[in-house]
Coordinates of C-alpha atoms and ligand atoms in Angstrom, one line a residue:
M1233 CA 45.9 -15.0 -30.6
A1234 CA 43.2 -12.5 -31.5
A1235 CA 40.6 -15.4 -31.5
R1236 CA 41.8 -16.4 -28.0
I1237 CA 41.4 -12.9 -26.6
L1238 CA 38.0 -12.6 -28.2
S1239 CA 36.8 -15.8 -26.6
L1240 CA 38.2 -14.7 -23.3
I1241 CA 36.3 -11.4 -23.5
A1242 CA 33.1 -13.3 -24.5
S1243 CA 33.4 -15.7 -21.6
T1244 CA 34.0 -12.8 -19.1
A1245 CA 30.9 -11.1 -20.5
A1246 CA 28.9 -14.3 -19.9
L1247 CA 30.2 -14.5 -16.4
V1248 CA 29.2 -10.9 -15.7
A1249 CA 25.8 -11.4 -17.1
A1250 CA 25.2 -14.4 -14.8
V1251 CA 26.1 -12.5 -11.6
E1252 CA 23.0 -11.3 -9.8
P1253 CA 23.0 -8.0 -7.9
S1254 CA 22.9 -7.8 -4.1
L1255 CA 21.3 -5.2 -1.9
K1256 CA 22.9 -2.2 -0.1
L1257 CA 21.1 -0.3 2.7
K1258 CA 21.8 3.3 3.5
T1259 CA 19.9 5.3 6.2
F1260 CA 19.4 9.0 6.7
V1261 CA 18.7 9.1 10.4
D1262 CA 16.7 12.1 11.6
S1263 CA 17.5 13.9 8.3
L1264 CA 14.2 15.7 7.9
E1265 CA 13.2 18.4 10.4
L1266 CA 9.4 18.8 10.6
G1267 CA 7.8 22.1 11.3
S1268 CA 5.0 20.4 13.3
S1269 CA 4.9 17.3 15.4
F1270 CA 3.8 13.8 14.3
N1271 CA 2.5 10.8 16.2
P1272 CA 4.1 7.8 14.6
V1273 CA 1.9 5.1 16.0
M1274 CA -1.7 4.1 15.1
E1275 CA -3.9 1.6 16.9
A1276 CA -4.9 -1.3 14.7
Y1277 CA -8.6 -2.0 14.2
W1278 CA -10.0 -4.5 16.8
T1279 CA -6.7 -5.7 18.3
G1280 CA -5.4 -2.3 19.4
L1281 CA -1.8 -3.4 18.5
P1282 CA 0.6 -0.9 17.2
H1283 CA 0.9 0.0 13.5
H1284 CA 3.1 2.6 11.9
R1285 CA 1.0 5.7 11.0
R1286 CA 1.6 6.1 7.3
T1287 CA 3.6 9.1 6.0
P1288 CA 3.0 9.2 2.2
F1289 CA 6.1 10.0 0.3
A1290 CA 6.6 10.8 -3.4
V1291 CA 9.4 12.2 -5.7
S1292 CA 8.7 14.4 -8.8
P1293 CA 9.2 12.9 -12.3
D1294 CA 12.2 15.1 -12.9
G1295 CA 13.8 13.7 -9.8
K1296 CA 14.3 17.1 -8.2
T1297 CA 11.7 17.3 -5.4
G1298 CA 10.5 14.9 -2.8
Y1299 CA 7.3 15.4 -0.7
L1300 CA 6.4 13.9 2.6
A1301 CA 2.9 14.2 4.0
Y1302 CA 2.0 13.7 7.6
L1303 CA -0.9 14.3 9.9
D1304 CA -0.4 16.9 12.6
S1305 CA -0.2 15.3 16.1
S1306 CA -3.4 17.2 17.0
G1307 CA -5.3 14.9 14.6
T1308 CA -6.3 17.7 12.3
G1309 CA -4.3 19.3 9.4
V1310 CA -2.0 17.5 7.0
H1311 CA 1.4 19.0 6.4
V1312 CA 3.3 18.5 3.1
Q1313 CA 7.0 19.0 3.5
Q1314 CA 9.4 19.3 0.5
V1315 CA 12.4 16.9 0.7
D1316 CA 15.7 17.1 -1.1
P1317 CA 15.8 13.6 -2.6
S1318 CA 19.6 13.3 -2.4
T1319 CA 20.2 14.5 1.2
M1320 CA 16.6 13.7 2.5
A1321 CA 16.7 17.1 4.3
A1322 CA 13.9 19.7 4.3
T1323 CA 13.7 22.3 1.6
G1324 CA 11.2 24.9 0.7
T1325 CA 8.1 26.0 2.7
A1326 CA 5.8 23.4 4.1
V1327 CA 2.1 23.5 2.9
T1328 CA -0.6 22.8 5.5
I1329 CA -4.0 21.6 4.4
E1330 CA -6.3 22.6 7.2
N1331 CA -9.1 20.4 8.5
V1332 CA -7.8 17.2 6.8
K1333 CA -8.0 14.2 9.1
E1334 CA -5.5 11.8 7.4
A1335 CA -2.9 11.7 4.7
G1336 CA -4.1 8.9 2.4
G1337 CA -1.8 9.1 -0.6
L1338 CA 0.5 11.5 -2.4
V1339 CA 1.6 12.1 -6.0
A1340 CA 4.5 14.4 -6.8
H1341 CA 4.6 16.6 -10.0
N1342 CA 7.4 18.8 -11.2
D1343 CA 5.5 21.9 -10.1
G1344 CA 3.9 20.5 -6.9
F1345 CA 1.8 17.6 -5.6
A1346 CA -1.6 16.1 -5.2
L1347 CA -2.8 14.6 -1.9
L1348 CA -5.6 12.2 -1.1
G1349 CA -7.1 13.3 2.3
N1350 CA -10.4 13.4 4.0
E1351 CA -12.2 16.3 5.7
P1352 CA -15.5 16.9 7.4
I1353 CA -18.3 18.8 5.5
A1354 CA -20.4 21.2 7.5
T1355 CA -23.7 19.6 8.4
T1356 CA -25.5 22.7 7.0
V1357 CA -24.5 21.5 3.5
A1358 CA -27.3 19.5 1.8
N1359 CA -26.7 15.7 2.1
A1360 CA -23.5 16.1 4.2
P1361 CA -22.6 13.0 6.2
P1362 CA -23.7 12.8 9.8
S1363 CA -21.7 14.2 12.8
G1364 CA -18.9 15.6 10.7
T1365 CA -17.6 12.3 9.5
P1366 CA -14.9 13.1 6.9
V1367 CA -15.2 12.7 3.2
P1368 CA -12.3 11.9 0.9
A1369 CA -11.0 14.6 -1.5
I1370 CA -8.0 15.1 -3.8
Y1371 CA -6.1 18.4 -3.2
R1372 CA -3.8 19.7 -6.0
Y1373 CA -1.1 22.2 -5.2
S1374 CA 1.4 23.9 -7.6
N1375 CA 4.1 26.2 -6.4
G1376 CA 2.7 26.1 -2.9
E1377 CA -0.8 27.3 -3.9
Q1378 CA -4.0 25.2 -4.0
Q1379 CA -5.2 24.8 -7.6
W1380 CA -8.3 22.8 -6.9
K1381 CA -9.9 20.4 -4.4
T1382 CA -12.3 17.7 -5.6
F1383 CA -14.4 15.5 -3.3
V1384 CA -14.4 11.9 -4.5
A1385 CA -17.4 10.9 -2.3
G1386 CA -20.0 12.7 -0.3
P1387 CA -22.8 15.0 -1.5
G1388 CA -23.4 14.8 -5.3
V1389 CA -21.0 11.9 -5.9
H1390 CA -22.7 8.8 -7.2
E1391 CA -25.9 9.8 -5.4
E1392 CA -28.1 7.2 -7.0
D1393 CA -25.9 4.4 -5.7
G1394 CA -25.8 5.7 -2.2
L1395 CA -23.6 8.4 -0.6
S1396 CA -20.2 7.5 0.9
M1397 CA -17.8 8.9 3.6
A1398 CA -14.5 7.8 4.9
P1399 CA -14.1 7.7 8.7
D1400 CA -10.6 6.2 8.3
M1401 CA -8.5 7.1 5.3
N1402 CA -7.3 3.7 4.1
G1403 CA -6.5 3.8 0.4
D1404 CA -4.1 5.2 -2.2
L1405 CA -3.8 7.9 -4.9
V1406 CA -2.0 7.3 -8.2
W1407 CA -1.4 9.4 -11.3
S1408 CA -1.0 8.3 -14.9
E1409 CA 0.9 10.7 -17.2
E1410 CA -0.3 8.8 -20.3
A1411 CA -4.0 8.9 -19.2
E1412 CA -3.7 12.4 -17.6
L1413 CA -5.8 11.0 -14.7
Y1414 CA -5.6 10.6 -11.0
G1415 CA -7.1 7.4 -9.6
A1416 CA -8.1 7.1 -6.0
Y1417 CA -9.0 3.8 -4.3
F1418 CA -10.3 4.0 -0.8
V1419 CA -12.4 2.4 2.0
V1420 CA -15.8 4.0 2.5
T1421 CA -18.9 3.7 4.6
D1422 CA -22.2 4.5 3.0
Y1423 CA -24.6 6.9 4.7
S1424 CA -27.5 6.7 2.3
G1425 CA -28.9 3.9 0.0
D1426 CA -28.9 0.1 0.3
A1427 CA -25.4 -0.1 1.9
T1428 CA -26.1 2.4 4.7
G1429 CA -23.8 1.6 7.6
H1430 CA -21.7 -0.9 5.7
F1431 CA -18.1 -0.7 4.9
G1432 CA -16.9 -1.1 1.2
D1433 CA -14.6 0.6 -1.2
S1434 CA -14.7 3.0 -4.1
I1435 CA -12.5 3.8 -7.1
Q1436 CA -12.8 7.3 -8.5
Y1437 CA -10.9 9.2 -11.3
V1438 CA -10.2 12.9 -11.5
N1439 CA -8.6 14.6 -14.5
S1440 CA -5.7 17.1 -14.4
N1441 CA -8.1 20.1 -14.1
G1442 CA -9.8 18.6 -11.1
T1443 CA -13.0 17.3 -12.8
L1444 CA -14.4 14.1 -11.4
E1445 CA -14.8 11.7 -14.4
V1446 CA -17.2 8.8 -14.3
I1447 CA -15.6 6.1 -16.5
D1448 CA -17.6 3.1 -17.5
G1449 CA -15.8 -0.2 -16.4
A1450 CA -13.3 1.8 -14.3
S1451 CA -15.1 4.0 -11.7
S1452 CA -16.8 2.1 -8.9
S1453 CA -19.1 3.4 -6.1
W1454 CA -19.1 0.1 -4.2
G1455 CA -16.6 -2.8 -4.7
C1456 CA -15.4 -5.1 -2.0
S1457 CA -17.5 -5.5 1.1
H1458 CA -15.5 -4.7 4.2
N1459 CA -12.4 -4.0 2.3
T1460 CA -9.6 -4.7 4.7
G1461 CA -6.8 -3.6 2.4
I1462 CA -6.1 -1.9 -0.9
A1463 CA -3.3 -2.1 -3.5
F1464 CA -3.4 0.3 -6.4
E1465 CA -1.1 1.2 -9.3
A1466 CA -1.5 3.4 -12.4
A1467 CA -1.8 2.1 -16.0
D1468 CA -1.6 3.8 -19.3
E1469 CA -5.3 4.2 -19.4
A1470 CA -8.3 3.6 -17.1
P1471 CA -9.0 1.2 -15.5
F1472 CA -5.9 1.3 -13.3
A1473 CA -4.6 -1.9 -11.7
S1474 CA -6.5 -2.6 -8.4
I1475 CA -6.5 -5.2 -5.7
C1476 CA -8.7 -5.6 -2.6
A1477 CA -8.6 -7.9 0.4
E1478 CA -12.2 -8.5 1.5
D1479 CA -13.6 -10.3 4.5
Q1480 CA -15.4 -13.2 2.8
G1481 CA -12.4 -15.3 1.9
A1482 CA -10.2 -13.8 -0.9
I1483 CA -7.9 -11.2 -2.3
W1484 CA -8.9 -10.1 -5.8
L1485 CA -7.2 -8.4 -8.7
N1486 CA -10.3 -6.4 -9.5
T1487 CA -9.0 -4.1 -12.3
G1488 CA -12.1 -2.9 -14.2
A1489 CA -14.3 -2.4 -11.2
T1490 CA -15.1 -6.2 -10.8
G1491 CA -15.2 -5.7 -7.0
M1492 CA -15.2 -9.0 -5.2
M1493 CA -16.8 -11.0 -8.0
N1494 CA -15.2 -14.0 -9.6
N1495 CA -15.1 -12.3 -13.1
G1496 CA -12.0 -10.7 -11.5
V1497 CA -8.8 -12.7 -10.8
K1498 CA -8.6 -14.6 -7.5
V1499 CA -5.1 -14.0 -6.2
S1500 CA -5.4 -15.7 -2.9
N1501 CA -7.7 -17.6 -0.5
E1502 CA -7.6 -16.1 3.0
N1503 CA -9.1 -17.1 6.3
T1504 CA -11.3 -14.2 7.3
T1505 CA -13.7 -13.0 9.9
N1506 CA -16.2 -10.2 9.9
G1507 CA -14.3 -7.1 9.0
A1508 CA -10.9 -8.6 8.7
G1509 CA -8.7 -10.8 6.4
G1510 CA -5.5 -11.2 8.3
E1511 CA -4.3 -7.6 7.7
S1512 CA -2.9 -9.1 4.5
L1513 CA -2.3 -5.6 3.0
G1514 CA -1.3 -3.9 6.2
G1515 CA -4.6 -3.4 7.9
M1516 CA -5.1 0.0 9.6
S1517 CA -2.8 2.6 8.0
G1518 CA -1.6 0.1 5.4
S1519 CA -2.8 0.0 1.8
Y1520 CA 0.3 1.5 0.1
S1521 CA 3.3 0.1 -1.8
G1522 CA 1.6 -3.3 -2.2
L1523 CA 1.5 -3.3 -6.0
A1524 CA 4.2 -1.9 -8.3
R1525 CA 4.7 -1.7 -12.0
F1526 CA 8.1 -2.7 -13.5
V1527 CA 9.8 0.2 -15.3
N1528 CA 9.0 0.3 -19.1
S1529 CA 6.9 -2.8 -18.8
S1530 CA 3.2 -3.8 -18.6
S1531 CA 4.0 -6.2 -15.7
Y1532 CA 3.2 -5.7 -12.0
I1533 CA 4.3 -7.3 -8.8
F1534 CA 2.2 -7.7 -5.7
T1535 CA 3.1 -8.7 -2.1
W1536 CA 1.0 -9.6 0.9
V1537 CA 1.1 -11.6 4.2
S1538 CA -1.0 -14.7 4.6
R1539 CA -1.7 -17.6 7.0
G1540 CA -2.4 -19.8 3.9
A1541 CA -5.6 -21.6 3.2
V1542 CA -6.8 -25.2 3.7
D1543 CA -10.2 -26.9 3.6
L1544 CA -12.1 -24.7 1.1
T1545 CA -15.8 -24.7 1.9
E1546 CA -18.6 -23.1 0.0
N1547 CA -19.3 -19.5 1.1
T1548 CA -23.0 -19.7 1.2
W1549 CA -23.4 -16.0 1.7
M1550 CA -21.6 -15.2 -1.5
G1551 CA -23.1 -18.2 -3.3
E1552 CA -21.9 -21.0 -5.6
G1553 CA -18.3 -20.5 -6.9
Y1554 CA -17.2 -18.6 -3.8
T1555 CA -15.3 -20.2 -0.9
A1556 CA -14.1 -19.7 2.7
S1557 CA -11.1 -21.4 4.3
Q1558 CA -9.3 -22.3 7.5
N1559 CA -5.8 -20.9 8.0
R1560 CA -2.9 -23.3 7.4
T1561 CA -0.5 -21.6 9.8
N1562 CA -0.6 -19.6 13.0
G1563 CA 1.8 -16.8 12.0
R1564 CA 1.7 -15.2 8.6
R1565 CA 4.2 -15.7 5.7
V1566 CA 5.1 -13.3 3.0
A1567 CA 3.9 -14.0 -0.6
M1568 CA 4.3 -12.5 -4.0
A1569 CA 2.4 -12.6 -7.3
M1570 CA 3.3 -11.4 -10.7
F1571 CA 0.8 -10.0 -13.3
T1572 CA 1.8 -9.9 -17.0
D1573 CA -0.6 -6.9 -17.4
K1574 CA -3.1 -5.1 -15.2
S1575 CA -5.7 -7.8 -15.5
T1576 CA -3.7 -11.1 -15.9
K1577 CA -2.0 -13.2 -13.3
A1578 CA 1.3 -14.7 -14.6
T1579 CA 0.5 -18.1 -13.0
A1580 CA -2.6 -19.9 -11.9
Q1581 CA -5.4 -18.2 -9.9
A1582 CA -6.3 -19.4 -6.4
S1583 CA -8.7 -22.4 -6.3
S1584 CA -12.4 -22.1 -5.8
T1585 CA -13.0 -25.8 -5.6
V1586 CA -14.8 -26.9 -2.4
G1587 CA -12.7 -29.5 -0.5
A1588 CA -9.4 -28.4 -2.3
S1589 CA -6.4 -27.0 -0.7
G1590 CA -6.6 -23.2 -1.1
D1591 CA -2.9 -22.1 -1.3
D1592 CA -1.2 -24.4 -3.8
Q1593 CA -0.7 -21.4 -6.2
V1594 CA 1.0 -19.2 -3.7
N1595 CA 4.6 -18.2 -4.3
W1596 CA 6.0 -17.8 -0.8
I1597 CA 8.9 -15.6 0.0
T1598 CA 9.3 -16.9 3.5
T1599 CA 8.7 -20.6 3.5
E1600 CA 9.5 -21.5 7.1
I1601 CA 6.5 -21.7 9.5
G1602 CA 6.4 -20.4 13.0
A1603 CA 7.3 -16.7 12.8
D1604 CA 4.7 -14.0 12.0
R1605 CA 5.3 -11.4 9.3
S1606 CA 3.5 -8.2 8.8
N1607 CA 3.7 -4.8 7.0
A1608 CA 4.8 -6.2 3.6
H1609 CA 5.5 -3.7 0.9
V1610 CA 7.1 -3.7 -2.6
A1611 CA 8.7 -1.3 -5.1
V1612 CA 10.7 -1.9 -8.3
F1613 CA 14.3 -1.0 -9.0
D1614 CA 14.0 -1.2 -12.8
D1615 CA 12.6 -3.4 -15.5
Q1616 CA 13.9 -6.6 -13.9
Y1617 CA 14.3 -6.4 -10.1
A1618 CA 12.0 -5.5 -7.2
L1619 CA 12.4 -5.1 -3.4
I1620 CA 10.0 -6.7 -0.9
S1621 CA 10.0 -5.6 2.7
Y1622 CA 8.4 -7.1 5.8
E1623 CA 8.6 -7.2 9.6
E1624 CA 9.0 -10.3 11.8
I1625 CA 8.0 -11.6 15.2
A1626 CA 10.0 -14.8 15.6
E1627 CA 7.7 -16.1 18.4
P1628 CA 4.3 -14.7 17.9
S1629 CA 1.0 -14.9 19.9
C1630 CA -1.8 -14.9 17.4
D1631 CA -4.8 -14.5 19.7
F1632 CA -7.3 -13.1 17.2
I1633 CA -8.7 -15.0 14.2
A1634 CA -7.7 -13.2 10.9
M1635 CA -6.1 -10.2 12.6
G1636 CA -2.5 -9.2 13.5
C1637 CA -0.2 -11.1 16.0
S1638 CA 1.9 -9.7 18.9
G1639 CA 5.3 -10.6 20.3
T1640 CA 8.9 -9.3 20.3
F1641 CA 9.8 -7.5 17.1
T1642 CA 12.8 -9.4 15.6
G1643 CA 13.6 -7.2 12.7
S1644 CA 12.7 -5.8 9.3
Y1645 CA 13.7 -7.9 6.2
F1646 CA 14.4 -6.8 2.7
Q1647 CA 14.3 -9.4 -0.1
L1648 CA 15.5 -8.9 -3.7
V1649 CA 13.2 -10.6 -6.3
N1650 CA 13.1 -10.6 -10.1
T1651 CA 10.3 -10.4 -12.7
A1652 CA 10.2 -14.2 -12.9
G1653 CA 9.0 -14.3 -9.3
Q1654 CA 12.3 -15.7 -8.0
K1655 CA 14.1 -14.7 -4.8
I1656 CA 17.7 -13.4 -5.4
G1657 CA 20.0 -14.1 -2.4
E1658 CA 19.2 -13.9 1.3
P1659 CA 17.2 -11.0 2.7
V1660 CA 18.9 -8.0 4.3
K1661 CA 17.9 -7.7 8.0
S1662 CA 17.7 -4.5 10.0
E1663 CA 16.6 -3.9 13.6
N1664 CA 16.5 -0.2 13.4
T1665 CA 14.7 0.7 10.2
Y1666 CA 11.3 -0.4 8.9
V1667 CA 8.8 0.9 6.3
A1668 CA 6.3 3.5 7.5
G1669 CA 5.5 5.3 4.3
D1670 CA 5.6 4.8 0.5
M1671 CA 8.6 3.1 -1.1
V1672 CA 9.7 5.3 -4.0
T1673 CA 12.1 4.6 -6.8
R1674 CA 14.6 7.5 -7.1
D1675 CA 16.2 8.8 -10.3
D1676 CA 19.4 6.8 -9.6
G1677 CA 17.4 3.5 -9.4
S1678 CA 17.5 3.2 -5.6
I1679 CA 14.3 2.7 -3.5
C1680 CA 13.7 5.0 -0.6
W1681 CA 11.1 5.2 2.1
P1682 CA 10.4 7.2 5.3
Y1683 CA 10.4 6.0 8.9
V1684 CA 10.7 7.4 12.4
N1685 CA 13.8 6.7 14.4
M1686 CA 12.4 5.0 17.4
E1687 CA 12.4 1.7 19.3
W1688 CA 9.7 -0.3 17.4
R1689 CA 7.7 -2.8 19.5
L1690 CA 5.0 -5.2 18.6
D1691 CA 4.6 -6.9 21.9
V1692 CA 2.1 -4.5 23.7
P1693 CA -1.0 -2.6 22.7
A1694 CA -0.4 0.8 21.0
L1695 CA -1.9 2.7 23.9
S1696 CA 0.6 1.3 26.5
L1697 CA 3.6 2.2 24.3
N1698 CA 3.5 5.9 25.3
V1699 CA 5.3 6.9 22.2
A1700 CA 6.6 10.4 22.1
E1701 CA 5.6 12.7 19.3
T1702 CA 8.4 13.5 16.9
Q1703 CA 9.6 16.4 14.8
K1704 CA 12.1 14.4 12.8
M1705 CA 11.7 12.0 10.0
S1706 CA 14.3 9.4 8.9
F1707 CA 14.7 7.8 5.5
A1708 CA 16.3 4.5 4.3
C1709 CA 17.3 3.7 0.7
M1710 CA 18.1 0.4 -0.8
S1711 CA 20.2 0.2 -3.9
L1712 CA 21.5 -2.6 -6.1
A1713 CA 25.2 -3.4 -5.7
Ligands
LIG1333 C1 -11.8 20.1 -17.5 O1 -12.0 18.8 -18.0 C2 -13.3 18.5 -18.4 C3 -13.4 17.0 -18.7 O2 -12.4 16.6 -19.6 C4 -13.7 19.4 -19.5 O3 -15.0 19.2 -19.9 C5 -13.5 20.9 -19.1 O4 -13.7 21.7 -20.2 C6 -12.1 21.1 -18.5 N1 -12.1 22.4 -18.0 C7 -11.0 23.3 -18.1 C8 -11.1 24.6 -17.5 O5 -10.0 22.9 -18.8
LIG1334 C1 -11.0 -19.1 10.0 O1 -10.2 -20.0 10.7 C2 -10.7 -20.3 12.0 C3 -9.7 -21.2 12.6 O2 -8.6 -20.5 13.0 C4 -12.1 -20.9 11.8 O3 -12.7 -21.1 13.1 C5 -13.0 -20.0 11.0 O4 -14.3 -20.6 10.8 C6 -12.4 -19.6 9.7 N1 -13.2 -18.6 9.0 C7 -13.9 -18.9 8.0 C8 -14.6 -17.8 7.4 O5 -14.0 -20.0 7.5
LIG1335 C1 -5.2 -20.2 12.8 O1 -5.2 -18.9 13.3 C2 -5.7 -18.8 14.6 C3 -5.7 -17.3 14.9 O2 -4.6 -16.6 14.7 C4 -4.7 -19.5 15.5 O3 -5.2 -19.4 16.8 C5 -4.7 -21.0 15.1 O4 -3.7 -21.7 15.8 C6 -4.3 -21.1 13.6 N1 -4.4 -22.4 13.1 C7 -3.3 -23.1 12.7 C8 -3.6 -24.5 12.2 O5 -2.2 -22.8 12.9
LIG1336 C1 13.0 3.0 -19.8 O1 12.9 3.6 -21.1 C2 13.5 4.8 -21.2 C3 13.2 5.4 -22.6 O2 13.4 4.5 -23.6 C4 15.0 4.6 -21.0 O3 15.7 5.9 -21.0 C5 15.3 4.0 -19.6 O4 16.7 3.7 -19.4 C6 14.5 2.7 -19.5 N1 14.6 2.3 -18.1 C7 14.9 1.0 -17.8 C8 15.1 0.7 -16.3 O5 15.0 0.1 -18.6

């Protein structure tokens, strides 16, 4: 009898272990009152199509305080509002960082936050950029007071390689508790030296007291030419895990400052044009929650959108070993890649063989062709499961080579995946929430992100949307059920 009961218990346990979790969505509509107004739409580079203006979001390590950063609707001044992470309502007094032109990344600490922003430097300062073009900086606040501000480009920063500025703040900020370092990865334009007038990117490290540290094999003054998207995540020591989408034909895992060179890991072949790579990492106002590290693990997960790649040809500008490609599809599909550590892709790299198919290595999340997907993001639940989000246009018009598409927005999708790179179940669909700021894992293991409660349209240019400014922010949370 006892043996029978034991075997019954054992088989029940086996059954429980085999059941995969499912997803449960909860929204907090208009939960956060803002003290100032915010313009939720940004015009995409070149196409003028609407993108969400990113609102960086972070929760402190002790789980007690959330922070939401947003650009004032006047276009100058970033506000950082405290958020109660259980009710998603406002708490505390908002901090305003004057003169900052965009909120480019946010780290929450138990005593405050650090923001990546960009601000103009007076032209009277020696070697300041021309015409007040903003320069990226990290701002550290504790208990509502600024502790330090450190420029990560501009006068005095890697002067011998050329000076950099950031007219747009595309990039991200991360913090490693183990390394006691902030890492910032951002798009730059040089205003002195060989790369004057060209767009590229830069990786800089700043320690906890605000000192810029130049770290060999980690810091980089110039990486991917015409970086069209960044994905960045902390590691236990520098270099941190970094990915760039460039405009020559590829997406690279370039941890260790390998830029767009093939001593890095080629994640994907992409059809590109000058200054664009299919908005694979979100394009204008994207570059966040693209790469995430599993809890208590050295593994990372990356997501992007892609038209696929066929007919690899030699990229003569880059030289032997580098390729360009044609797109396989009209609309974009969502893909994911796993890395066993910050420098190693779990499965084969993308091909660089001329004449080969360029996307055989891709692990597609959406396999069907026809629709267009954009705004892909990822965050982890724990050490096993992650959530990938994207938006869809079922019947897109893709009028621009290697840019975004337009058409009627047909919903946001949320797909559960595991560390083995497998999809679990069908995606959850929602027509009234989408991701417009960082996806953050809360204390209770759920993943939350900010958005503005509005009708979202992808069928007309941003300027003809006439979107109202808002003083309310909403949040959505996904948990495992
Ligand atoms: C800040 O960090 C730098 C580099 O580690 C160090 O040299 C300096 O002494 C530190 N300053 C303070 C005030 O702790
Ligand atoms: C990208 O694909 C288009 C066709 O859609 C092609 O005309 C163009 O040459 C491709 N770009 C590159 C860099 O090969
Ligand atoms: C490649 O992309 C372009 C631009 O979006 C599109 O016009 C073309 O139809 C696509 N090619 C294929 C084979 O779908
Ligand atoms: C991660 O490790 C910590 C410390 O060992 C543990 O408390 C926590 O439950 C772990 N988290 C997961 C998701 O495994």
